[in-house]
Amino acid sequence: MVNDKKTIALIGMPGCGKTSIGRLVAERLGLGFCDLDEKIEKDAGISITEIFKERGEDGFRKLETEALKAALKLGGVVSTGGGIVKRSENTEAMKKHGFTVFIDRPLENIASDVEIAHRPLLADGVEKLYALYEERRSLYKNAADVIIENTGTVEETAEKIADCVNSFYAGEN
């Protein structure tokens, strides 16, 4: 079973299912759960949209790195923001503290149901989603210990991840 001081970091595009799936993975594995975006908002006392307006993307990324480091110390399942891989220090920290899963969901599926209003980097429209994927795809792949396709239900994807994580940690013993 997974050591509760290890971290399962979920990475992927905005709208790929990191938070919904992450909660289920944490439940299945009996671990704590942290959504980094929620933690950042709570710690800053303002929304991510407001952080972007007041501090810009770089200011947000600094807060994101701080929140990631704090979450990694606790262990459990961490749902990261879509751009967490833009800073190599984040990728290195995730690799050092556990297992990183790239949730790869078809962009057409994301585009059909993502709420643009809550995603500052997608405010320019759905075309931005495709541009971000091209920019980040190799970063996600390089950061990941495993790539899990999210083409089924949230429950099916969570089960695949939980099985994968258990197999990974079983090999350590």
CSV table of N, CA and C in Angstrom, one decimal:
chain,number,residue,atom,x,y,z
A,1,MET,N,0.8,-1.2,0.0
A,1,MET,CA,0.0,0.0,0.0
A,1,MET,C,0.9,1.2,0.0
A,2,VAL,N,0.3,2.3,-0.4
A,2,VAL,CA,1.0,3.6,-0.5
A,2,VAL,C,1.4,4.1,0.9
A,3,ASN,N,2.6,4.6,1.0
A,3,ASN,CA,3.0,5.3,2.2
A,3,ASN,C,2.4,6.6,2.2
A,4,ASP,N,1.7,7.0,3.4
A,4,ASP,CA,1.0,8.2,3.4
A,4,ASP,C,1.9,9.5,3.3
A,5,LYS,N,3.2,9.4,3.4
A,5,LYS,CA,4.1,10.5,3.2
A,5,LYS,C,4.5,10.7,1.8
A,6,LYS,N,4.1,9.7,0.9
A,6,LYS,CA,4.4,9.8,-0.5
A,6,LYS,C,3.3,10.6,-1.1
A,7,THR,N,3.6,11.2,-2.2
A,7,THR,CA,2.6,12.0,-2.9
A,7,THR,C,2.3,11.5,-4.3
A,8,ILE,N,1.0,11.5,-4.6
A,8,ILE,CA,0.5,11.2,-6.0
A,8,ILE,C,0.1,12.5,-6.6
A,9,ALA,N,0.9,13.0,-7.5
A,9,ALA,CA,0.7,14.3,-8.1
A,9,ALA,C,0.0,14.1,-9.4
A,10,LEU,N,-1.2,14.8,-9.6
A,10,LEU,CA,-1.9,14.6,-10.8
A,10,LEU,C,-1.7,15.9,-11.7
A,11,ILE,N,-1.2,15.7,-12.9
A,11,ILE,CA,-0.9,16.8,-13.8
A,11,ILE,C,-1.7,16.6,-15.1
A,12,GLY,N,-1.9,17.7,-15.8
A,12,GLY,CA,-2.6,17.7,-17.1
A,12,GLY,C,-3.3,19.0,-17.3
A,13,MET,N,-3.9,19.1,-18.5
A,13,MET,CA,-4.5,20.3,-19.0
A,13,MET,C,-5.7,20.7,-18.1
A,14,PRO,N,-6.0,22.0,-18.1
A,14,PRO,CA,-7.2,22.5,-17.4
A,14,PRO,C,-8.4,21.7,-17.9
A,15,GLY,N,-9.3,21.2,-17.1
A,15,GLY,CA,-10.4,20.5,-17.5
A,15,GLY,C,-10.2,19.0,-17.8
A,16,CYS,N,-9.0,18.5,-17.5
A,16,CYS,CA,-8.8,17.0,-17.8
A,16,CYS,C,-9.4,16.1,-16.7
A,17,GLY,N,-9.8,16.7,-15.6
A,17,GLY,CA,-10.4,15.9,-14.5
A,17,GLY,C,-9.5,15.7,-13.3
A,18,LYS,N,-8.5,16.5,-13.1
A,18,LYS,CA,-7.5,16.3,-12.0
A,18,LYS,C,-8.2,16.3,-10.7
A,19,THR,N,-9.1,17.3,-10.4
A,19,THR,CA,-9.7,17.5,-9.1
A,19,THR,C,-10.8,16.4,-8.9
A,20,SER,N,-11.7,16.2,-9.8
A,20,SER,CA,-12.7,15.1,-9.6
A,20,SER,C,-12.1,13.8,-9.5
A,21,ILE,N,-11.2,13.5,-10.3
A,21,ILE,CA,-10.5,12.1,-10.3
A,21,ILE,C,-9.7,12.0,-9.0
A,22,GLY,N,-8.9,13.1,-8.7
A,22,GLY,CA,-8.1,13.1,-7.6
A,22,GLY,C,-8.8,12.8,-6.3
A,23,ARG,N,-10.0,13.4,-6.1
A,23,ARG,CA,-10.8,13.1,-4.9
A,23,ARG,C,-11.1,11.6,-4.8
A,24,LEU,N,-11.5,11.0,-5.9
A,24,LEU,CA,-11.8,9.6,-5.9
A,24,LEU,C,-10.6,8.7,-5.7
A,25,VAL,N,-9.4,9.1,-6.3
A,25,VAL,CA,-8.2,8.3,-6.1
A,25,VAL,C,-7.8,8.4,-4.6
A,26,ALA,N,-7.9,9.5,-4.0
A,26,ALA,CA,-7.6,9.7,-2.6
A,26,ALA,C,-8.5,8.8,-1.7
A,27,GLU,N,-9.7,8.8,-2.0
A,27,GLU,CA,-10.7,8.0,-1.3
A,27,GLU,C,-10.4,6.5,-1.5
A,28,ARG,N,-10.1,6.0,-2.7
A,28,ARG,CA,-9.8,4.6,-2.9
A,28,ARG,C,-8.5,4.2,-2.2
A,29,LEU,N,-7.5,5.1,-2.1
A,29,LEU,CA,-6.3,4.8,-1.5
A,29,LEU,C,-6.2,5.1,0.0
A,30,GLY,N,-7.2,5.7,0.5
A,30,GLY,CA,-7.3,6.1,1.9
A,30,GLY,C,-6.3,7.2,2.2
A,31,LEU,N,-6.1,8.1,1.3
A,31,LEU,CA,-5.1,9.2,1.5
A,31,LEU,C,-5.8,10.5,1.6
A,32,GLY,N,-5.1,11.5,2.0
A,32,GLY,CA,-5.6,12.9,2.0
A,32,GLY,C,-5.6,13.5,0.6
A,33,PHE,N,-6.3,14.5,0.4
A,33,PHE,CA,-6.4,15.2,-0.9
A,33,PHE,C,-6.2,16.7,-0.8
A,34,CYS,N,-5.5,17.2,-1.7
A,34,CYS,CA,-5.3,18.7,-1.8
A,34,CYS,C,-5.4,19.1,-3.2
A,35,ASP,N,-6.3,20.1,-3.4
A,35,ASP,CA,-6.4,20.7,-4.7
A,35,ASP,C,-5.6,22.0,-4.6
A,36,LEU,N,-4.5,22.1,-5.4
A,36,LEU,CA,-3.6,23.3,-5.3
A,36,LEU,C,-4.3,24.6,-5.6
A,37,ASP,N,-5.2,24.6,-6.6
A,37,ASP,CA,-5.9,25.9,-6.8
A,37,ASP,C,-6.7,26.4,-5.6
A,38,GLU,N,-7.4,25.4,-5.0
A,38,GLU,CA,-8.2,25.8,-3.8
A,38,GLU,C,-7.3,26.3,-2.7
A,39,LYS,N,-6.1,25.6,-2.5
A,39,LYS,CA,-5.2,26.0,-1.5
A,39,LYS,C,-4.6,27.4,-1.7
A,40,ILE,N,-4.3,27.7,-3.0
A,40,ILE,CA,-3.8,29.0,-3.4
A,40,ILE,C,-4.8,30.1,-3.1
A,41,GLU,N,-6.1,29.8,-3.4
A,41,GLU,CA,-7.1,30.8,-3.2
A,41,GLU,C,-7.3,31.0,-1.7
A,42,LYS,N,-7.3,29.9,-0.9
A,42,LYS,CA,-7.5,30.0,0.5
A,42,LYS,C,-6.4,30.8,1.1
A,43,ASP,N,-5.1,30.4,0.8
A,43,ASP,CA,-3.9,31.1,1.3
A,43,ASP,C,-3.9,32.6,1.0
A,44,ALA,N,-4.2,32.9,-0.3
A,44,ALA,CA,-4.1,34.3,-0.8
A,44,ALA,C,-5.4,35.1,-0.3
A,45,GLY,N,-6.5,34.4,-0.1
A,45,GLY,CA,-7.7,35.2,0.3
A,45,GLY,C,-8.4,35.8,-0.9
A,46,ILE,N,-8.0,35.4,-2.1
A,46,ILE,CA,-8.7,35.9,-3.3
A,46,ILE,C,-8.7,34.8,-4.3
A,47,SER,N,-9.5,35.0,-5.4
A,47,SER,CA,-9.6,34.0,-6.4
A,47,SER,C,-8.4,34.0,-7.3
A,48,ILE,N,-8.2,32.9,-8.0
A,48,ILE,CA,-7.1,32.8,-9.0
A,48,ILE,C,-7.3,33.8,-10.1
A,49,THR,N,-8.5,34.1,-10.5
A,49,THR,CA,-8.7,35.1,-11.5
A,49,THR,C,-8.2,36.5,-11.0
A,50,GLU,N,-8.5,36.8,-9.7
A,50,GLU,CA,-8.0,38.0,-9.1
A,50,GLU,C,-6.5,38.0,-9.0
A,51,ILE,N,-5.9,36.9,-8.6
A,51,ILE,CA,-4.4,36.8,-8.5
A,51,ILE,C,-3.8,37.1,-9.8
A,52,PHE,N,-4.3,36.6,-10.9
A,52,PHE,CA,-3.8,36.8,-12.3
A,52,PHE,C,-3.9,38.3,-12.6
A,53,LYS,N,-5.0,39.0,-12.2
A,53,LYS,CA,-5.2,40.4,-12.5
A,53,LYS,C,-4.3,41.2,-11.7
A,54,GLU,N,-4.1,40.9,-10.4
A,54,GLU,CA,-3.3,41.7,-9.6
A,54,GLU,C,-1.8,41.5,-9.7
A,55,ARG,N,-1.4,40.2,-9.9
A,55,ARG,CA,0.0,39.8,-9.9
A,55,ARG,C,0.6,39.2,-11.2
A,56,GLY,N,-0.3,39.0,-12.1
A,56,GLY,CA,0.1,38.4,-13.4
A,56,GLY,C,0.4,36.9,-13.2
A,57,GLU,N,0.7,36.3,-14.4
A,57,GLU,CA,0.9,34.8,-14.3
A,57,GLU,C,2.1,34.5,-13.5
A,58,ASP,N,3.2,35.3,-13.6
A,58,ASP,CA,4.4,35.0,-12.8
A,58,ASP,C,4.1,35.1,-11.3
A,59,GLY,N,3.3,36.0,-10.9
A,59,GLY,CA,3.0,36.1,-9.4
A,59,GLY,C,2.2,34.9,-9.0
A,60,PHE,N,1.3,34.4,-9.9
A,60,PHE,CA,0.5,33.2,-9.6
A,60,PHE,C,1.4,32.0,-9.5
A,61,ARG,N,2.3,31.9,-10.5
A,61,ARG,CA,3.2,30.7,-10.5
A,61,ARG,C,4.1,30.6,-9.2
A,62,LYS,N,4.5,31.8,-8.7
A,62,LYS,CA,5.2,31.8,-7.4
A,62,LYS,C,4.4,31.2,-6.3
A,63,LEU,N,3.1,31.7,-6.2
A,63,LEU,CA,2.2,31.1,-5.2
A,63,LEU,C,2.0,29.6,-5.4
A,64,GLU,N,1.9,29.2,-6.6
A,64,GLU,CA,1.7,27.8,-7.0
A,64,GLU,C,2.8,27.0,-6.5
A,65,THR,N,4.0,27.4,-6.7
A,65,THR,CA,5.2,26.7,-6.3
A,65,THR,C,5.3,26.5,-4.8
A,66,GLU,N,4.9,27.6,-4.1
A,66,GLU,CA,4.9,27.6,-2.6
A,66,GLU,C,3.8,26.6,-2.1
A,67,ALA,N,2.7,26.6,-2.7
A,67,ALA,CA,1.6,25.7,-2.4
A,67,ALA,C,2.0,24.3,-2.7
A,68,LEU,N,2.6,24.0,-3.8
A,68,LEU,CA,3.0,22.7,-4.1
A,68,LEU,C,4.0,22.1,-3.1
A,69,LYS,N,5.0,22.9,-2.7
A,69,LYS,CA,6.0,22.5,-1.7
A,69,LYS,C,5.3,22.1,-0.4
A,70,ALA,N,4.4,22.9,0.0
A,70,ALA,CA,3.6,22.6,1.3
A,70,ALA,C,2.8,21.3,1.1
A,71,ALA,N,2.2,21.2,0.0
A,71,ALA,CA,1.3,19.9,-0.2
A,71,ALA,C,2.2,18.7,-0.3
A,72,LEU,N,3.3,18.8,-0.9
A,72,LEU,CA,4.2,17.6,-1.0
A,72,LEU,C,4.7,17.1,0.3
A,73,LYS,N,4.9,18.1,1.3
A,73,LYS,CA,5.3,17.7,2.6
A,73,LYS,C,4.3,16.9,3.3
A,74,LEU,N,3.0,17.1,3.0
A,74,LEU,CA,1.9,16.4,3.7
A,74,LEU,C,1.7,15.0,3.1
A,75,GLY,N,2.0,14.8,1.8
A,75,GLY,CA,1.7,13.5,1.2
A,75,GLY,C,0.3,13.5,0.8
A,76,GLY,N,-0.1,12.4,0.2
A,76,GLY,CA,-1.5,12.2,-0.3
A,76,GLY,C,-1.6,12.5,-1.8
A,77,VAL,N,-2.8,12.7,-2.2
A,77,VAL,CA,-3.1,13.0,-3.6
A,77,VAL,C,-3.2,14.5,-3.8
A,78,VAL,N,-2.4,15.0,-4.8
A,78,VAL,CA,-2.4,16.5,-5.0
A,78,VAL,C,-2.8,16.7,-6.5
A,79,SER,N,-3.9,17.5,-6.6
A,79,SER,CA,-4.4,17.9,-7.9
A,79,SER,C,-3.7,19.2,-8.2
A,80,THR,N,-2.9,19.3,-9.2
A,80,THR,CA,-2.1,20.5,-9.5
A,80,THR,C,-2.8,21.3,-10.5
A,81,GLY,N,-2.4,22.5,-10.7
A,81,GLY,CA,-2.9,23.4,-11.8
A,81,GLY,C,-2.3,22.9,-13.1
A,82,GLY,N,-2.9,23.3,-14.2
A,82,GLY,CA,-2.5,22.8,-15.5
A,82,GLY,C,-1.1,23.3,-15.9
A,83,GLY,N,-0.6,24.4,-15.4
A,83,GLY,CA,0.7,25.0,-15.7
A,83,GLY,C,1.8,24.6,-14.7
A,84,ILE,N,1.5,23.7,-13.8
A,84,ILE,CA,2.5,23.4,-12.8
A,84,ILE,C,3.9,23.0,-13.4
A,85,VAL,N,3.8,22.4,-14.6
A,85,VAL,CA,5.0,21.8,-15.2
A,85,VAL,C,5.9,22.9,-15.9
A,86,LYS,N,5.4,24.1,-15.9
A,86,LYS,CA,6.1,25.2,-16.6
A,86,LYS,C,7.4,25.6,-15.8
A,87,ARG,N,7.4,25.2,-14.5
A,87,ARG,CA,8.6,25.5,-13.7
A,87,ARG,C,9.3,24.2,-13.4
A,88,SER,N,10.5,24.0,-13.8
A,88,SER,CA,11.3,22.8,-13.7
A,88,SER,C,11.4,22.4,-12.2
A,89,GLU,N,11.5,23.4,-11.3
A,89,GLU,CA,11.6,23.1,-9.9
A,89,GLU,C,10.3,22.4,-9.4
A,90,ASN,N,9.2,22.6,-10.0
A,90,ASN,CA,8.0,21.9,-9.6
A,90,ASN,C,8.0,20.5,-10.0
A,91,THR,N,8.5,20.3,-11.2
A,91,THR,CA,8.6,18.9,-11.8
A,91,THR,C,9.6,18.1,-10.9
A,92,GLU,N,10.7,18.7,-10.6
A,92,GLU,CA,11.7,18.0,-9.8
A,92,GLU,C,11.2,17.7,-8.4
A,93,ALA,N,10.4,18.6,-7.8
A,93,ALA,CA,9.9,18.4,-6.5
A,93,ALA,C,8.9,17.2,-6.5
A,94,MET,N,8.0,17.2,-7.6
A,94,MET,CA,7.0,16.1,-7.7
A,94,MET,C,7.7,14.8,-7.8
A,95,LYS,N,8.7,14.7,-8.6
A,95,LYS,CA,9.4,13.4,-8.8
A,95,LYS,C,10.1,13.0,-7.6
A,96,LYS,N,10.7,13.9,-6.8
A,96,LYS,CA,11.4,13.6,-5.6
A,96,LYS,C,10.4,13.1,-4.5
A,97,HIS,N,9.2,13.6,-4.5
A,97,HIS,CA,8.3,13.2,-3.4
A,97,HIS,C,7.3,12.2,-3.7
A,98,GLY,N,7.3,11.6,-4.9
A,98,GLY,CA,6.3,10.5,-5.1
A,98,GLY,C,6.2,10.2,-6.6
A,99,PHE,N,4.9,10.0,-6.9
A,99,PHE,CA,4.5,9.4,-8.2
A,99,PHE,C,3.7,10.5,-9.0
A,100,THR,N,4.0,10.7,-10.2
A,100,THR,CA,3.3,11.8,-11.0
A,100,THR,C,2.5,11.1,-12.1
A,101,VAL,N,1.3,11.5,-12.2
A,101,VAL,CA,0.4,10.9,-13.2
A,101,VAL,C,-0.1,12.0,-14.1
A,102,PHE,N,0.1,11.9,-15.4
A,102,PHE,CA,-0.4,12.8,-16.4
A,102,PHE,C,-1.7,12.3,-16.9
A,103,ILE,N,-2.8,13.0,-16.6
A,103,ILE,CA,-4.1,12.6,-17.0
A,103,ILE,C,-4.3,13.3,-18.4
A,104,ASP,N,-4.4,12.5,-19.4
A,104,ASP,CA,-4.5,12.9,-20.8
A,104,ASP,C,-5.9,12.7,-21.3
A,105,ARG,N,-6.6,13.8,-21.4
A,105,ARG,CA,-8.0,13.8,-21.8
A,105,ARG,C,-8.1,14.4,-23.2
A,106,PRO,N,-8.8,13.8,-24.1
A,106,PRO,CA,-8.9,14.4,-25.5
A,106,PRO,C,-9.4,15.9,-25.4
A,107,LEU,N,-8.7,16.7,-26.2
A,107,LEU,CA,-9.0,18.2,-26.1
A,107,LEU,C,-10.4,18.5,-26.5
A,108,GLU,N,-11.0,17.7,-27.5
A,108,GLU,CA,-12.4,17.9,-27.9
A,108,GLU,C,-13.3,17.8,-26.7
A,109,ASN,N,-13.0,16.8,-25.8
A,109,ASN,CA,-13.9,16.6,-24.6
A,109,ASN,C,-13.7,17.8,-23.6
A,110,ILE,N,-12.5,18.2,-23.5
A,110,ILE,CA,-12.3,19.4,-22.6
A,110,ILE,C,-13.0,20.6,-23.1
A,111,ALA,N,-12.8,20.8,-24.4
A,111,ALA,CA,-13.4,22.0,-25.1
A,111,ALA,C,-14.9,22.0,-25.0
A,112,SER,N,-15.5,20.9,-24.9
A,112,SER,CA,-17.0,20.8,-24.9
A,112,SER,C,-17.6,21.0,-23.5
A,113,ASP,N,-16.8,20.9,-22.5
A,113,ASP,CA,-17.4,21.1,-21.2
A,113,ASP,C,-16.6,22.0,-20.2
A,114,VAL,N,-15.5,22.6,-20.6
A,114,VAL,CA,-14.7,23.4,-19.6
A,114,VAL,C,-15.4,24.7,-19.5
A,115,GLU,N,-15.4,25.2,-18.2
A,115,GLU,CA,-15.9,26.6,-17.9
A,115,GLU,C,-14.8,27.6,-18.1
A,116,ILE,N,-14.8,28.3,-19.2
A,116,ILE,CA,-13.8,29.3,-19.5
A,116,ILE,C,-13.7,30.4,-18.5
A,117,ALA,N,-14.8,30.8,-17.9
A,117,ALA,CA,-14.9,31.9,-16.9
A,117,ALA,C,-14.0,31.7,-15.7
A,118,HIS,N,-13.8,30.4,-15.3
A,118,HIS,CA,-13.0,30.1,-14.2
A,118,HIS,C,-11.5,29.7,-14.5
A,119,ARG,N,-11.2,29.9,-15.8
A,119,ARG,CA,-9.8,29.5,-16.3
A,119,ARG,C,-9.2,30.7,-16.9
A,120,PRO,N,-8.4,31.5,-16.2
A,120,PRO,CA,-7.9,32.7,-16.7
A,120,PRO,C,-7.1,32.6,-18.0
A,121,LEU,N,-6.3,31.5,-18.1
A,121,LEU,CA,-5.5,31.3,-19.3
A,121,LEU,C,-6.3,30.9,-20.5
A,122,LEU,N,-7.6,30.5,-20.3
A,122,LEU,CA,-8.4,30.1,-21.5
A,122,LEU,C,-9.4,31.2,-21.8
A,123,ALA,N,-9.3,32.4,-21.2
A,123,ALA,CA,-10.2,33.5,-21.4
A,123,ALA,C,-10.3,33.9,-22.9
A,124,ASP,N,-9.2,33.7,-23.7
A,124,ASP,CA,-9.2,34.1,-25.1
A,124,ASP,C,-9.9,33.1,-26.0
A,125,GLY,N,-10.5,32.1,-25.4
A,125,GLY,CA,-11.3,31.2,-26.2
A,125,GLY,C,-10.7,29.8,-26.3
A,126,VAL,N,-11.4,28.9,-26.9
A,126,VAL,CA,-11.0,27.5,-27.0
A,126,VAL,C,-9.7,27.2,-27.8
A,127,GLU,N,-9.4,28.1,-28.7
A,127,GLU,CA,-8.2,28.0,-29.5
A,127,GLU,C,-7.0,28.0,-28.6
A,128,LYS,N,-7.1,28.7,-27.5
A,128,LYS,CA,-6.0,28.8,-26.5
A,128,LYS,C,-5.7,27.5,-25.9
A,129,LEU,N,-6.8,26.6,-25.7
A,129,LEU,CA,-6.6,25.3,-25.2
A,129,LEU,C,-5.7,24.5,-26.0
A,130,TYR,N,-5.9,24.5,-27.3
A,130,TYR,CA,-5.0,23.8,-28.2
A,130,TYR,C,-3.6,24.3,-28.2
A,131,ALA,N,-3.4,25.6,-28.1
A,131,ALA,CA,-2.1,26.2,-28.1
A,131,ALA,C,-1.4,25.8,-26.8
A,132,LEU,N,-2.1,25.8,-25.7
A,132,LEU,CA,-1.5,25.4,-24.4
A,132,LEU,C,-1.1,24.0,-24.4
A,133,TYR,N,-1.9,23.1,-25.0
A,133,TYR,CA,-1.6,21.7,-25.1
A,133,TYR,C,-0.3,21.5,-25.9
A,134,GLU,N,-0.1,22.2,-27.0
A,134,GLU,CA,1.1,22.1,-27.8
A,134,GLU,C,2.3,22.6,-27.0
A,135,GLU,N,2.1,23.6,-26.2
A,135,GLU,CA,3.2,24.2,-25.4
A,135,GLU,C,3.6,23.2,-24.3
A,136,ARG,N,2.6,22.6,-23.7
A,136,ARG,CA,2.8,21.8,-22.5
A,136,ARG,C,3.0,20.3,-22.7
A,137,ARG,N,2.5,19.7,-23.8
A,137,ARG,CA,2.5,18.3,-23.9
A,137,ARG,C,3.8,17.6,-23.6
A,138,SER,N,4.9,18.1,-24.1
A,138,SER,CA,6.1,17.4,-23.8
A,138,SER,C,6.5,17.6,-22.4
A,139,LEU,N,6.2,18.7,-21.8
A,139,LEU,CA,6.5,19.0,-20.4
A,139,LEU,C,5.7,18.0,-19.5
A,140,TYR,N,4.4,17.7,-19.8
A,140,TYR,CA,3.6,16.7,-19.1
A,140,TYR,C,4.3,15.3,-19.2
A,141,LYS,N,4.6,15.0,-20.4
A,141,LYS,CA,5.1,13.6,-20.7
A,141,LYS,C,6.5,13.5,-19.9
A,142,ASN,N,7.3,14.5,-19.9
A,142,ASN,CA,8.6,14.4,-19.3
A,142,ASN,C,8.5,14.3,-17.7
A,143,ALA,N,7.4,15.0,-17.2
A,143,ALA,CA,7.2,15.0,-15.8
A,143,ALA,C,6.6,13.8,-15.2
A,144,ALA,N,5.9,13.0,-16.1
A,144,ALA,CA,5.0,11.9,-15.6
A,144,ALA,C,5.8,10.6,-15.4
A,145,ASP,N,5.4,9.9,-14.4
A,145,ASP,CA,5.8,8.5,-14.2
A,145,ASP,C,4.9,7.6,-15.1
A,146,VAL,N,3.7,8.1,-15.3
A,146,VAL,CA,2.8,7.3,-16.1
A,146,VAL,C,1.8,8.2,-16.7
A,147,ILE,N,1.3,7.8,-17.9
A,147,ILE,CA,0.2,8.6,-18.6
A,147,ILE,C,-1.0,7.8,-18.6
A,148,ILE,N,-2.1,8.4,-18.1
A,148,ILE,CA,-3.4,7.7,-18.0
A,148,ILE,C,-4.4,8.5,-18.9
A,149,GLU,N,-5.0,7.8,-19.9
A,149,GLU,CA,-6.0,8.5,-20.7
A,149,GLU,C,-7.3,8.5,-20.0
A,150,ASN,N,-7.9,9.7,-20.0
A,150,ASN,CA,-9.2,9.9,-19.4
A,150,ASN,C,-10.2,10.0,-20.6
A,151,THR,N,-10.6,8.8,-21.0
A,151,THR,CA,-11.6,8.7,-22.1
A,151,THR,C,-12.9,8.0,-21.6
A,152,GLY,N,-12.9,7.5,-20.4
A,152,GLY,CA,-14.1,6.9,-19.8
A,152,GLY,C,-14.7,7.8,-18.8
A,153,THR,N,-15.3,7.1,-17.8
A,153,THR,CA,-15.9,7.9,-16.7
A,153,THR,C,-14.8,8.3,-15.7
A,154,VAL,N,-15.2,9.3,-14.9
A,154,VAL,CA,-14.3,9.7,-13.8
A,154,VAL,C,-13.9,8.6,-12.9
A,155,GLU,N,-14.9,7.7,-12.6
A,155,GLU,CA,-14.7,6.6,-11.8
A,155,GLU,C,-13.7,5.6,-12.4
A,156,GLU,N,-13.9,5.3,-13.7
A,156,GLU,CA,-13.0,4.4,-14.4
A,156,GLU,C,-11.5,4.9,-14.4
A,157,THR,N,-11.4,6.2,-14.7
A,157,THR,CA,-10.1,6.8,-14.7
A,157,THR,C,-9.4,6.8,-13.3
A,158,ALA,N,-10.2,7.1,-12.3
A,158,ALA,CA,-9.7,7.0,-10.9
A,158,ALA,C,-9.2,5.6,-10.5
A,159,GLU,N,-10.0,4.6,-11.0
A,159,GLU,CA,-9.6,3.2,-10.7
A,159,GLU,C,-8.3,2.8,-11.4
A,160,LYS,N,-8.2,3.3,-12.6
A,160,LYS,CA,-6.9,3.0,-13.4
A,160,LYS,C,-5.7,3.6,-12.6
A,161,ILE,N,-5.9,4.8,-12.2
A,161,ILE,CA,-4.8,5.5,-11.5
A,161,ILE,C,-4.5,4.8,-10.1
A,162,ALA,N,-5.5,4.5,-9.4
A,162,ALA,CA,-5.3,3.8,-8.1
A,162,ALA,C,-4.6,2.5,-8.3
A,163,ASP,N,-5.0,1.7,-9.3
A,163,ASP,CA,-4.3,0.5,-9.6
A,163,ASP,C,-2.9,0.7,-9.9
A,164,CYS,N,-2.6,1.7,-10.8
A,164,CYS,CA,-1.3,2.0,-11.2
A,164,CYS,C,-0.4,2.4,-10.0
A,165,VAL,N,-0.9,3.3,-9.2
A,165,VAL,CA,-0.2,3.7,-8.0
A,165,VAL,C,0.1,2.6,-7.1
A,166,ASN,N,-0.8,1.7,-6.8
A,166,ASN,CA,-0.6,0.5,-6.0
A,166,ASN,C,0.5,-0.4,-6.6
A,167,SER,N,0.4,-0.6,-7.9
A,167,SER,CA,1.5,-1.4,-8.5
A,167,SER,C,2.8,-0.8,-8.4
A,168,PHE,N,2.9,0.5,-8.6
A,168,PHE,CA,4.2,1.3,-8.5
A,168,PHE,C,4.8,1.1,-7.1
A,169,TYR,N,4.0,1.3,-6.0
A,169,TYR,CA,4.5,1.3,-4.7
A,169,TYR,C,4.7,-0.2,-4.2
A,170,ALA,N,4.0,-1.1,-4.8
A,170,ALA,CA,4.2,-2.5,-4.4
A,170,ALA,C,5.6,-3.0,-4.9
A,171,GLY,N,6.0,-2.4,-6.0
A,171,GLY,CA,7.3,-2.7,-6.5
A,171,GLY,C,8.5,-2.1,-5.7
A,172,GLU,N,8.2,-1.2,-4.8
A,172,GLU,CA,9.2,-0.6,-4.0
A,172,GLU,C,9.5,-1.5,-2.8
A,173,ASN,N,8.6,-2.4,-2.4
A,173,ASN,CA,8.8,-3.2,-1.2
A,173,ASN,C,9.5,-4.4,-1.4
